[in-house]
Short mmCIF file of C-alpha atoms in Angstrom, two decimals:
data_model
loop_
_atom_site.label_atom_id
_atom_site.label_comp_id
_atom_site.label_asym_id
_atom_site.label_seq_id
_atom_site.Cartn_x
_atom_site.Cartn_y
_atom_site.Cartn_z
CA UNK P 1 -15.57 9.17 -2.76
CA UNK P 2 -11.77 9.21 -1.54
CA UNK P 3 -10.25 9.20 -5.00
CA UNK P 4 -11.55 12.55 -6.05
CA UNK P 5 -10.19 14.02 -2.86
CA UNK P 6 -6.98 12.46 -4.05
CA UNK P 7 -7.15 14.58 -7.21
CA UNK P 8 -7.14 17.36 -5.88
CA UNK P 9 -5.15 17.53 -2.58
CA UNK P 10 -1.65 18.85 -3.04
CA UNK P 11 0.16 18.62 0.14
CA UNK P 12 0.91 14.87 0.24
CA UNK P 13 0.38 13.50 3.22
CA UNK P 14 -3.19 13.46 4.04
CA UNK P 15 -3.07 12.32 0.35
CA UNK P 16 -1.39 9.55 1.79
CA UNK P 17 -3.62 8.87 4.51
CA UNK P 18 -6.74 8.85 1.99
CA UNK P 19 -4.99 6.52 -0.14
CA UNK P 20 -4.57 4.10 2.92
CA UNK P 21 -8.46 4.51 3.71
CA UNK P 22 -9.24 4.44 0.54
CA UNK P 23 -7.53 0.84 0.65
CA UNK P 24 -9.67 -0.29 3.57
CA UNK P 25 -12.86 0.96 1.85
CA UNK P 26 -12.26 -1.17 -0.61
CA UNK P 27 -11.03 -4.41 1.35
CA UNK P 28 -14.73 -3.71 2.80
CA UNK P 29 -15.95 -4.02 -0.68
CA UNK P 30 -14.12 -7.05 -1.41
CA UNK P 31 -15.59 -8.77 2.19
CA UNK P 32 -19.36 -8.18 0.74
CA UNK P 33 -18.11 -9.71 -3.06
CA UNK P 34 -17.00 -12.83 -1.24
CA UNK P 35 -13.72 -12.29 -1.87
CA UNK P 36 -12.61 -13.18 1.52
CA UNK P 37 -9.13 -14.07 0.73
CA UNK P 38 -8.20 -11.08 -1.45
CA UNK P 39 -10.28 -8.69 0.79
CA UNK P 40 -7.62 -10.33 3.83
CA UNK P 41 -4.57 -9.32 1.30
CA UNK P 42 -6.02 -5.82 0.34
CA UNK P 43 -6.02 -5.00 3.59
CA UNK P 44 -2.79 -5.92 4.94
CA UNK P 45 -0.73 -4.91 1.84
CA UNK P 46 -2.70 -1.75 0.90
CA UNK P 47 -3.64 -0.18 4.04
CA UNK P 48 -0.82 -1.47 6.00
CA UNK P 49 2.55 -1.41 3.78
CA UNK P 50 2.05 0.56 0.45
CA UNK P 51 0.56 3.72 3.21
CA UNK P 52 4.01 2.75 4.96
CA UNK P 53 6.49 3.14 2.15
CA UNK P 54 4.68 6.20 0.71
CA UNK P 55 5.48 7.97 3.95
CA UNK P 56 8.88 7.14 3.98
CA UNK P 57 8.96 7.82 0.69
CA UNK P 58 7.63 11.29 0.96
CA UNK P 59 10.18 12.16 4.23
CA UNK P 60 12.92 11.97 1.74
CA UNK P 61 11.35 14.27 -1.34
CA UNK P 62 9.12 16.88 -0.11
CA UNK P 63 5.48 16.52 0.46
CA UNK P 64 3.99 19.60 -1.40
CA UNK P 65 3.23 18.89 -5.21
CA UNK P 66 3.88 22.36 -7.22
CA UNK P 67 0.45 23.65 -9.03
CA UNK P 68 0.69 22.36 -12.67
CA UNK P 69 1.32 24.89 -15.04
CA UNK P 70 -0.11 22.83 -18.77
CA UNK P 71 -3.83 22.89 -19.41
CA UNK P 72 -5.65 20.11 -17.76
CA UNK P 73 -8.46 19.76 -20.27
CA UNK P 74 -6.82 17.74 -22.65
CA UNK P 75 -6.05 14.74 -20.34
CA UNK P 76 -9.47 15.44 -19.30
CA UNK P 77 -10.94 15.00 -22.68
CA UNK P 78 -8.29 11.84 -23.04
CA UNK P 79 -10.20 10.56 -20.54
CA UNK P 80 -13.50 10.80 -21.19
CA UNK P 81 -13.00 9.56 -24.23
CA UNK P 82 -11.25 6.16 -22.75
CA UNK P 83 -14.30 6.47 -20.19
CA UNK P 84 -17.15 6.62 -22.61
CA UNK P 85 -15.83 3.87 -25.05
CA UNK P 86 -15.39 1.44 -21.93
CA UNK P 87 -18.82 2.28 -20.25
CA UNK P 88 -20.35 1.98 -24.22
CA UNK P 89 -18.13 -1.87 -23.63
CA UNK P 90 -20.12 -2.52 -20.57
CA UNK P 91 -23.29 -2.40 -22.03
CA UNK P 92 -22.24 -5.77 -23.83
CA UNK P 93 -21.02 -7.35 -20.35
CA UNK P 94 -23.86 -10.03 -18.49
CA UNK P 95 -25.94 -8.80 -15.44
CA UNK P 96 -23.60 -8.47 -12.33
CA UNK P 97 -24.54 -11.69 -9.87
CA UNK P 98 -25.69 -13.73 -12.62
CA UNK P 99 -24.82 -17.22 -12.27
CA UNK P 100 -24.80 -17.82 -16.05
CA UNK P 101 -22.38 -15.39 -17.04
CA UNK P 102 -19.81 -16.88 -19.40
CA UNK P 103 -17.10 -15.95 -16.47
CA UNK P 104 -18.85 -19.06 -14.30
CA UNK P 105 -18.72 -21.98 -17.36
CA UNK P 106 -15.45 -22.41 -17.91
CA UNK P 107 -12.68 -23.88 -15.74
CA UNK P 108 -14.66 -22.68 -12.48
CA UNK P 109 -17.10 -25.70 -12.17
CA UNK P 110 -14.51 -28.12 -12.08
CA UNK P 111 -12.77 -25.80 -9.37
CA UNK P 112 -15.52 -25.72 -7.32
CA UNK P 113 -17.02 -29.30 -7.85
CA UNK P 114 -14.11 -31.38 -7.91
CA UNK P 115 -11.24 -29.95 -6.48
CA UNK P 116 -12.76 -31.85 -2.87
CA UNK P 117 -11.69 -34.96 -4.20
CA UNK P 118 -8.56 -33.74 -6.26
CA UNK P 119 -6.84 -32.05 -3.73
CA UNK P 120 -9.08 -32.43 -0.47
CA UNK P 121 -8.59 -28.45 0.56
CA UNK P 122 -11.65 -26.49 1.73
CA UNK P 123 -10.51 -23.11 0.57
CA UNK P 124 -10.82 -23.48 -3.07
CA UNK P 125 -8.81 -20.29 -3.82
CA UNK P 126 -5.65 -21.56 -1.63
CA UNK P 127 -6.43 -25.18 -4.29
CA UNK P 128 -6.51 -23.33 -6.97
CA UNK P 129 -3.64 -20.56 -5.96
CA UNK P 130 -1.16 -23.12 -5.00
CA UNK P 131 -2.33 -26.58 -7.16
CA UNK P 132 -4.33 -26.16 -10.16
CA UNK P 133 -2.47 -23.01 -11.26
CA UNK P 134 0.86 -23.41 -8.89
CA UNK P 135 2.79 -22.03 -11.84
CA UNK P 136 0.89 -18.73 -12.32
CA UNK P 137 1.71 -18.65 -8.63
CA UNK P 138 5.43 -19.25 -8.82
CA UNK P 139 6.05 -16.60 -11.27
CA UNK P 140 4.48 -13.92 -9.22
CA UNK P 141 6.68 -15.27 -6.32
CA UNK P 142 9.45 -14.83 -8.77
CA UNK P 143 7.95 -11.41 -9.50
CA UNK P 144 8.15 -10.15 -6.16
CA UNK P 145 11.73 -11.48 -5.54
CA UNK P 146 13.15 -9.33 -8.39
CA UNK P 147 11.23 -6.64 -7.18
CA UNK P 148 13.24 -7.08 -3.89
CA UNK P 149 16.33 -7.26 -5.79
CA UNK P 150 15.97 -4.06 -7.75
CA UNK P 151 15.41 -2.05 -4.92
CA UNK P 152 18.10 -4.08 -3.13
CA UNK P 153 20.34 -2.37 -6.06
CA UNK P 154 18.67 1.17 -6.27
CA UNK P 155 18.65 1.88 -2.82
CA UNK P 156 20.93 0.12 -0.92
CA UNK P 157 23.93 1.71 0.98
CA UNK P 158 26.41 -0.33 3.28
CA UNK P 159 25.30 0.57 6.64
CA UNK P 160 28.39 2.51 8.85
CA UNK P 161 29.37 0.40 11.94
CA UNK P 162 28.08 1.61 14.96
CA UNK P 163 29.86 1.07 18.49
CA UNK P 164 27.92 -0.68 21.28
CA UNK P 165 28.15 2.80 23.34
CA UNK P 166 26.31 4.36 20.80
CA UNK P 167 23.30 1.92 20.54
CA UNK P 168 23.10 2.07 24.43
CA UNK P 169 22.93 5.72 24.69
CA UNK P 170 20.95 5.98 22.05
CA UNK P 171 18.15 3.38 23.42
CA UNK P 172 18.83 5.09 26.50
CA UNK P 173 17.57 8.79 24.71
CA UNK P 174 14.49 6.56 22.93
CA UNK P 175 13.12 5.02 26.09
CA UNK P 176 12.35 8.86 27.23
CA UNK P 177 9.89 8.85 24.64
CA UNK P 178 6.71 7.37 23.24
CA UNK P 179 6.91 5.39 26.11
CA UNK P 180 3.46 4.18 25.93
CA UNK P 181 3.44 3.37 22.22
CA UNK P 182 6.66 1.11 22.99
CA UNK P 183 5.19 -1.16 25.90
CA UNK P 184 1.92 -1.57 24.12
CA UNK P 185 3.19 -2.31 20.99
CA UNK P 186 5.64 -4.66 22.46
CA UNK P 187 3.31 -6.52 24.38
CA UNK P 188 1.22 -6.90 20.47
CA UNK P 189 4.32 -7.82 18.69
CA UNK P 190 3.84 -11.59 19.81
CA UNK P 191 0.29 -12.02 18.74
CA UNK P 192 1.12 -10.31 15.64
CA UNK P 193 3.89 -12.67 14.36
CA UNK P 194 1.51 -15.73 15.72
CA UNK P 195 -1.11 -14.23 13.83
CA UNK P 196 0.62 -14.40 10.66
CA UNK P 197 1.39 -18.11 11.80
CA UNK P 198 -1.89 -18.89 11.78
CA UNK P 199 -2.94 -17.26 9.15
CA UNK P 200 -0.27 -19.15 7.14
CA UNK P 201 -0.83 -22.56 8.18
CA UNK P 202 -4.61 -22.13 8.16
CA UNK P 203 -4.85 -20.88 4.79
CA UNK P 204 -5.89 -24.73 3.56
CA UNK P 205 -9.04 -24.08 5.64
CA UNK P 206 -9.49 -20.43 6.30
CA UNK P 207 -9.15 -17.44 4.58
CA UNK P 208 -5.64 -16.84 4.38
CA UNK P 209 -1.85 -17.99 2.96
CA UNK P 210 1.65 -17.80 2.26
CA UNK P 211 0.86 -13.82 0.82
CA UNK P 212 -1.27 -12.54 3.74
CA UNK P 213 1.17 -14.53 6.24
CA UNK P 214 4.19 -13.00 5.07
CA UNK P 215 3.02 -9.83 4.28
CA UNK P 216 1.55 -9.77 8.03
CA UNK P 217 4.73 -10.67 9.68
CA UNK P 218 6.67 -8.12 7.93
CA UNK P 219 4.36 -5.46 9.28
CA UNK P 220 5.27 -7.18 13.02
CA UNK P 221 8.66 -6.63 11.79
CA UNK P 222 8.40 -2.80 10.44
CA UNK P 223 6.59 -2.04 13.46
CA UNK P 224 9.37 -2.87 15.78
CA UNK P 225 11.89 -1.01 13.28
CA UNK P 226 10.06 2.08 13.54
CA UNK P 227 9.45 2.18 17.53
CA UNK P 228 12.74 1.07 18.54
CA UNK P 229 14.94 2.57 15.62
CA UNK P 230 16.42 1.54 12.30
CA UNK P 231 20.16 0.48 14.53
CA UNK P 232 18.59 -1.76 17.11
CA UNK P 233 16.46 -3.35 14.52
CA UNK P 234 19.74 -3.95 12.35
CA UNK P 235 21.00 -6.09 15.12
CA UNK P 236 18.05 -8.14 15.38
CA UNK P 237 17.63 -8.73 11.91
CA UNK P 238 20.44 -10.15 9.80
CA UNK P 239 20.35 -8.33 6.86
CA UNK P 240 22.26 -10.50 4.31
CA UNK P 241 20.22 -14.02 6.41
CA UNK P 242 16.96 -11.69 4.80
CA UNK P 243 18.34 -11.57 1.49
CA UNK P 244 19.54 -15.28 1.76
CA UNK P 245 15.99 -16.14 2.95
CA UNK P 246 14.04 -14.53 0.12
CA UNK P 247 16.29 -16.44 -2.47
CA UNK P 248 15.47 -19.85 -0.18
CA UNK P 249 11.67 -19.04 -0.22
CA UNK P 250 11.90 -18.95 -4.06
CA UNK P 251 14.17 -21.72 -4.32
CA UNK P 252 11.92 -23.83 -2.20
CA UNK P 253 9.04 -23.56 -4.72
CA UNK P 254 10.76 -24.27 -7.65
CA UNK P 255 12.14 -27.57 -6.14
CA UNK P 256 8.80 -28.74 -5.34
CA UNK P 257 8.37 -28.40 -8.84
CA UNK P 258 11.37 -30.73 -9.60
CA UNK P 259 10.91 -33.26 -6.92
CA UNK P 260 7.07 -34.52 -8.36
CA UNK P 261 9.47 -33.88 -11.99
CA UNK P 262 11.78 -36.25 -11.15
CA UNK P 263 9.27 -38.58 -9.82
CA UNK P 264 7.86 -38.79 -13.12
CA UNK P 265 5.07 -36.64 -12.79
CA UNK P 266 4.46 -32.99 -14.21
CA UNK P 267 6.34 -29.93 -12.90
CA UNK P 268 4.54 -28.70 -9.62
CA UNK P 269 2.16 -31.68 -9.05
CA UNK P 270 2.34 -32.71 -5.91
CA UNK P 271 0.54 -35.99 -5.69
CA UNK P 272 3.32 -37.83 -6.12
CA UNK P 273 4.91 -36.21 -2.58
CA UNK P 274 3.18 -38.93 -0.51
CA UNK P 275 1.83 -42.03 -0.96
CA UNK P 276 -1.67 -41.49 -1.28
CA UNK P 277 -2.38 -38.23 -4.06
CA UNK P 278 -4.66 -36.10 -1.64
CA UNK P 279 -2.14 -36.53 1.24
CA UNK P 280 0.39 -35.72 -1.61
CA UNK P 281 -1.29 -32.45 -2.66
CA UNK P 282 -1.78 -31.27 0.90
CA UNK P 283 1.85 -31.56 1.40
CA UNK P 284 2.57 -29.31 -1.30
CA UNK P 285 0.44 -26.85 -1.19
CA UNK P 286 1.86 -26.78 2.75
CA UNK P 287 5.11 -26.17 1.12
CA UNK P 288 4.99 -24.26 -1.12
CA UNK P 289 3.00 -21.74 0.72
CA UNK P 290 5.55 -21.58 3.11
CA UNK P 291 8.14 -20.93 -0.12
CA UNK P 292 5.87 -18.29 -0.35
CA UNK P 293 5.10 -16.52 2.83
CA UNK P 294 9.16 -16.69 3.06
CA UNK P 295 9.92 -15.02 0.12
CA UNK P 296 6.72 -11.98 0.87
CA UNK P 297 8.12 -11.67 4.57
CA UNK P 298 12.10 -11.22 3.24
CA UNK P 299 11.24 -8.78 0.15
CA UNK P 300 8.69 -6.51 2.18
CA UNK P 301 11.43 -6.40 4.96
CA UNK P 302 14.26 -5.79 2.47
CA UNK P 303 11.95 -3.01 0.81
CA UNK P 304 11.62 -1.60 4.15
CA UNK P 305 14.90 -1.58 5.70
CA UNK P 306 16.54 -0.40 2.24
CA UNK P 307 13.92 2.50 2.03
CA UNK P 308 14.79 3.40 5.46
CA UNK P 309 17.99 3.40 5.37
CA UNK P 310 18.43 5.41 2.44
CA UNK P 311 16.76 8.03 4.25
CA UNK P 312 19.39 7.39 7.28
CA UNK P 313 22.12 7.84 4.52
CA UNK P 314 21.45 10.82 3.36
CA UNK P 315 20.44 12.79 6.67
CA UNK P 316 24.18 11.67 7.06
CA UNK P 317 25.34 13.11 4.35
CA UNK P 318 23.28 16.43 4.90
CA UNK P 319 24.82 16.78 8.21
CA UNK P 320 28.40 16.12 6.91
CA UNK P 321 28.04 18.47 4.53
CA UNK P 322 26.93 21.28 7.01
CA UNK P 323 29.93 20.23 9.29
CA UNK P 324 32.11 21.50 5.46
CA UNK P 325 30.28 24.92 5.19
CA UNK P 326 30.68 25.97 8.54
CA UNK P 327 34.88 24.70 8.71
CA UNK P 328 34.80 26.80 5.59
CA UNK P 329 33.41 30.38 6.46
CA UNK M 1 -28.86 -1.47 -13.12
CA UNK M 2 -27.83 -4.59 -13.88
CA UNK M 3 -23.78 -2.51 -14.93
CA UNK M 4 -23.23 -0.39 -11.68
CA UNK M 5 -20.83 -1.83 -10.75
CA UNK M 6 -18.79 -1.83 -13.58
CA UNK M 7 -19.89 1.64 -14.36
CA UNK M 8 -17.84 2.59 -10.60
CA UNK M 9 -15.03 0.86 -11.89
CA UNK M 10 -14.47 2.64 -14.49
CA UNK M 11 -15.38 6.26 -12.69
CA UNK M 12 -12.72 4.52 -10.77
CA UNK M 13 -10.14 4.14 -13.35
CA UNK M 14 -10.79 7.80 -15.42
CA UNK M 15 -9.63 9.08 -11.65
CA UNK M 16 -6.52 7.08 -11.78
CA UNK M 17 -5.73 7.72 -15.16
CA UNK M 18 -6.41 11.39 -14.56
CA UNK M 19 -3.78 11.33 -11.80
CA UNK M 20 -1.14 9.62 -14.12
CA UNK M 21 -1.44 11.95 -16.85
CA UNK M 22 -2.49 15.27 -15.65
CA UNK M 23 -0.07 15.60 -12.44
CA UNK M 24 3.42 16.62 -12.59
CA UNK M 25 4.70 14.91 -8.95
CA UNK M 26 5.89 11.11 -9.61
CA UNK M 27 4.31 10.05 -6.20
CA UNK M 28 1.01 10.95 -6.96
CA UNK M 29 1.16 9.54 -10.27
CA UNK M 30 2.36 6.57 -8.09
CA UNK M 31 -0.54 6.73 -5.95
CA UNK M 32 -2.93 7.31 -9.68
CA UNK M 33 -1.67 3.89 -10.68
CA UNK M 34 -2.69 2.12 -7.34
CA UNK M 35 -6.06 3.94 -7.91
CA UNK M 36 -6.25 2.36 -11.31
CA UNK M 37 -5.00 -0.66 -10.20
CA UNK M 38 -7.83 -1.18 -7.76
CA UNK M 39 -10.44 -0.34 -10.01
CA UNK M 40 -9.35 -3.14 -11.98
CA UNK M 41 -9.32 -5.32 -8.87
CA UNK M 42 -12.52 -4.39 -7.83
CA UNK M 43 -13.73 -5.14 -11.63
CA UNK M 44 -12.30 -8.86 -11.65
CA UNK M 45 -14.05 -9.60 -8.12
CA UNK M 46 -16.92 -7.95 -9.55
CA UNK M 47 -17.23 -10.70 -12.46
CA UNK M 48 -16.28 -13.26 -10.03
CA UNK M 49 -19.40 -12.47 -7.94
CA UNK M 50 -22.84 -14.79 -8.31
CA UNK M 51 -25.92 -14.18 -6.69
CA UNK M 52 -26.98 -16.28 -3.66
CA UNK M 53 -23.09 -17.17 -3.56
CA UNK M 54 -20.89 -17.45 -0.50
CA UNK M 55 -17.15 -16.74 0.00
CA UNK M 56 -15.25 -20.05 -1.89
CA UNK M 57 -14.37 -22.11 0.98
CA UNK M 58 -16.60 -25.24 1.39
CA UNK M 59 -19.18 -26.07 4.33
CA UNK M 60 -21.67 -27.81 5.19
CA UNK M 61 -25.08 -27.48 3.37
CA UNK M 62 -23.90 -24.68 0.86
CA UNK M 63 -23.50 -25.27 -2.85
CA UNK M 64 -23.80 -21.90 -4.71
CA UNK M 65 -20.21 -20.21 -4.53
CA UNK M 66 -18.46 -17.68 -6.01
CA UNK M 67 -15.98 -17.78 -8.72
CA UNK M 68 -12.74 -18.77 -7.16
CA UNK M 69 -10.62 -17.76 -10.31
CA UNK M 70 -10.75 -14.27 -10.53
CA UNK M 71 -9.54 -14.24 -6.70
CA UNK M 72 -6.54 -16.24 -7.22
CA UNK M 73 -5.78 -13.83 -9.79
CA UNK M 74 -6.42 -10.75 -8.09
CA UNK M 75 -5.25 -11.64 -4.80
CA UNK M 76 -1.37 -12.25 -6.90
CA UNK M 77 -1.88 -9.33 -8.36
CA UNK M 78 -1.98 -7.20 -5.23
CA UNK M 79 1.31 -8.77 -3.43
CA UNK M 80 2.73 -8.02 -7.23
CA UNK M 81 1.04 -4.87 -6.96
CA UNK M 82 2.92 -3.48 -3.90
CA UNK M 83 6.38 -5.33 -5.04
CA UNK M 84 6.39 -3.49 -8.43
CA UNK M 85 5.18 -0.07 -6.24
CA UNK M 86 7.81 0.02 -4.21
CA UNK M 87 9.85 -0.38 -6.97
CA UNK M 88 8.63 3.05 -8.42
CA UNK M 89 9.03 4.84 -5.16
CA UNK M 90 12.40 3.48 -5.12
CA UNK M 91 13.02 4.65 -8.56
CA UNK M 92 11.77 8.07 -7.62
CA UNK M 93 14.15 8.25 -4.75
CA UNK M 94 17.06 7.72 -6.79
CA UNK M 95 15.45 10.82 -9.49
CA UNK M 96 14.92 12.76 -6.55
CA UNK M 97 18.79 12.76 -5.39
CA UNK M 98 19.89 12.71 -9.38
CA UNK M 99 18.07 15.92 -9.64
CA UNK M 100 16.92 17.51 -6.71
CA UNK M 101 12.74 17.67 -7.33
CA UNK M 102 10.70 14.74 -8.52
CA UNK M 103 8.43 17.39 -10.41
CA UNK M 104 8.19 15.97 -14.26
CA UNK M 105 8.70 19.45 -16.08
CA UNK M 106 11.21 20.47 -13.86
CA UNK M 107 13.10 17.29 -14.56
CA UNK M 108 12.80 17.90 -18.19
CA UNK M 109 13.92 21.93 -18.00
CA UNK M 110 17.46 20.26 -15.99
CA UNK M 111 17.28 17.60 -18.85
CA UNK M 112 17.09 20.58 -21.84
CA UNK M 113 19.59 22.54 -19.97
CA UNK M 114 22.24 19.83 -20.08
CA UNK M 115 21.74 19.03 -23.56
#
């Protein structure tokens, strides 16, 4: 399998690449679970982004890992310990597939029996994502914003004005090359972004939602950032409306939460939104998916543009301090 | 035969874990942990799976599905999962200018030295 190449490759980048297939492989494996939904996510975040921001990642420190010098054996035998003990834990577990594992008889009959009625959604993991356990839901949402924001404060460098001249002659030098790449990707960049539109109003009746959407339409939005370069992209895309949006996207959700509040009912349910409950919940979970797919879109692009422009940084520094030496000899 | 599956999983995971504590270079580690992370992905969709069962999105004439709780969960866990990664990488960037190498013993030599 992939993984054990990935133990023992040392130059990191096809390391990289085998961690992105690796990904797909096991989006693939998800698709023949049934997973449908997180098979859809897998893909886009684990193939698509994480490969993305390892490679950036890896342009600024190096991509050869030095030969390790301690004995291996002794994580090995760590870990064959922690192996053994969980594969002697298995034994206990039911038969894979079987329908009367203890998994199956708690809360997921009424999920799958009732949640027609209660909240009138065909995709039963968008009800139960965004209704019966909206909460869970908001706290990742809240996760993944102060992910954004720490990298927001490791990374982030004021970006140096740039005169109009210098864009122009610089798009100028780009249009020279990867011509081909540009136009085609330029003619995709549409369907993309609609795409993730569908994908993100669908999700009530398709695989699909406010985390595939976003994370979809950020990768629209990386994709033109790396073609057309990280300048021309900065003048397409407010950075500080991105930040603002993320916080919106999270704000969003949590007022949901307080509108059905103040209408007397409990924190996140939405059948109060409208006047009949079913109408009510569809509402909501329209909402708050789109609280969502706003916050995912903003974060990924702030991750992006941060981690790329760090790298801009310090190439600028680099060449500044070459400019020193050579004034200096 | 009836445990293959979670027997992979944790083949899966001994790989990952390998990664984290046997290699010196903070990306792979970084890449170890998404290893282990999938493993335990692939182990929650695992449980969620029931034989005869289709994906969890009603239709016509269909009544065995699969567990839709474990897919809630796990489909979270991967936006999470990227969020918190790029938070690592982003971490290692920043050790990478503080010191110059994002090798772990060499950090810890420049860390003796300075004490």
């Amino acid at each position: 399998m992939t993984a054990i190449a990935i133990v023992r490759l040392k130059d990191l980048f096809p390391l990289i690449m085998l961690s992105g297939i690796y990904s797909l492989l096991s989006s693939g494996f998800f698709v023949t679970m049934d997973a449908v939904d997180v098979a859809f996510t897998e893909a886009a975040v684990g193939a698509g982004i994480s490969t993305l921001l390892l490679l950036v990642a890896i342009t600024m420190t190096g991509r050869t890992e030095h030969p390790v010098r301690h004995k291996p054996i002794l994580a090995l035998v760590v870990v064959t310990i922690t192996g053994g003990l969980l594969i002697y834990g298995t034994l206990d577990m039911p038969i894979f597939g079987s329908a009367q594992a203890p998994v199956h008889l708690h809360v997921a009959p009424r999920y799958i029996n009732d949640s027609m009625q209660e909240v009138g959604v065909p995709n039963i993991v968008t009800s139960v994502l965004a209704s019966y356990r909206g909460f869970d839901t908001f706290g990742e949402v809240v996760v993944i914003f102060t992910a954004g924001i720490g990298v927001l404060a490791l990374l982030s460098v004021v970006p140096r004005p740039v005169t109009v001249a210098k864009i122009n002659s610089l798009n100028h030098l780009l249009h020279e090359q990867h011509l081909i790449l540009r136009i085609v990707s330029k003619t995709l960049l549409p369907f993309i972004m609609l795409f993730a539109l569908y994908v993100q109003f669908h999700g009530d009746y398709g695989p699909g939602g406010g985390f595939q959407a976003g994370v979809i339409f950020a990768a629209a939005i990386i994709l033109y950032t790396m073609l057309f370069g990280m300048i021309t992209a900065r003048r397409v895309i407010n950075q500080s409306l991105i930040q603002v949006l993320a916080a919106i996207g999270v704000l969003l959700y949590g007022s949901i939460g307080v509108v059905s509040l103040l209408n007397g009912k409990n924190f996140l349910d939405y059948s109060i939104l409208a006047g009949d409950p079913v109408a009510g919940q569809h509402l909501g979970i329209l909402l708050i998916e789109l609280g969502v797919g706003i916050t995912v879109t903003s974060v990924m692009i702030i991750i992006f543009f941060n981690f790329a422009g760090r790298r801009e940084y310090l190439q600028h520094l680099k060449k500044n301090n070459e400019g020193n030496n050579d004034t200096s000899c | 035969m009836g445990h293959y599956n979670y027997w992979i999983v944790i083949v899966l995971m001994m790989i990952g874990f390998y990664i984290v504590i046997a290699h010196g270079n903070l990306i792979k580690k970084i890449i170890g942990l998404g290893i282990f992370q999938t493993s335990v992905f692939i182990l929650y969709i695992s449980m969620a799976n029931v034989d005869g069962g289709t994906a969890p999105i009603f239709a016509e004439g269909i009544c065995q599905y699969s567990n839709p709780l474990p897919h809630v969960l796990i489909l979270t866990a991967i936006v999470v999962g990227i969020a918190t990664t790029a938070l690592g990488l982003a971490l290692t960037l920043r050790i990478k200018e503080a010191y110059g190498t994002i090798e772990e013993e060499e950090i810890q030599e420049k860390d003796n030295l300075d004490c």
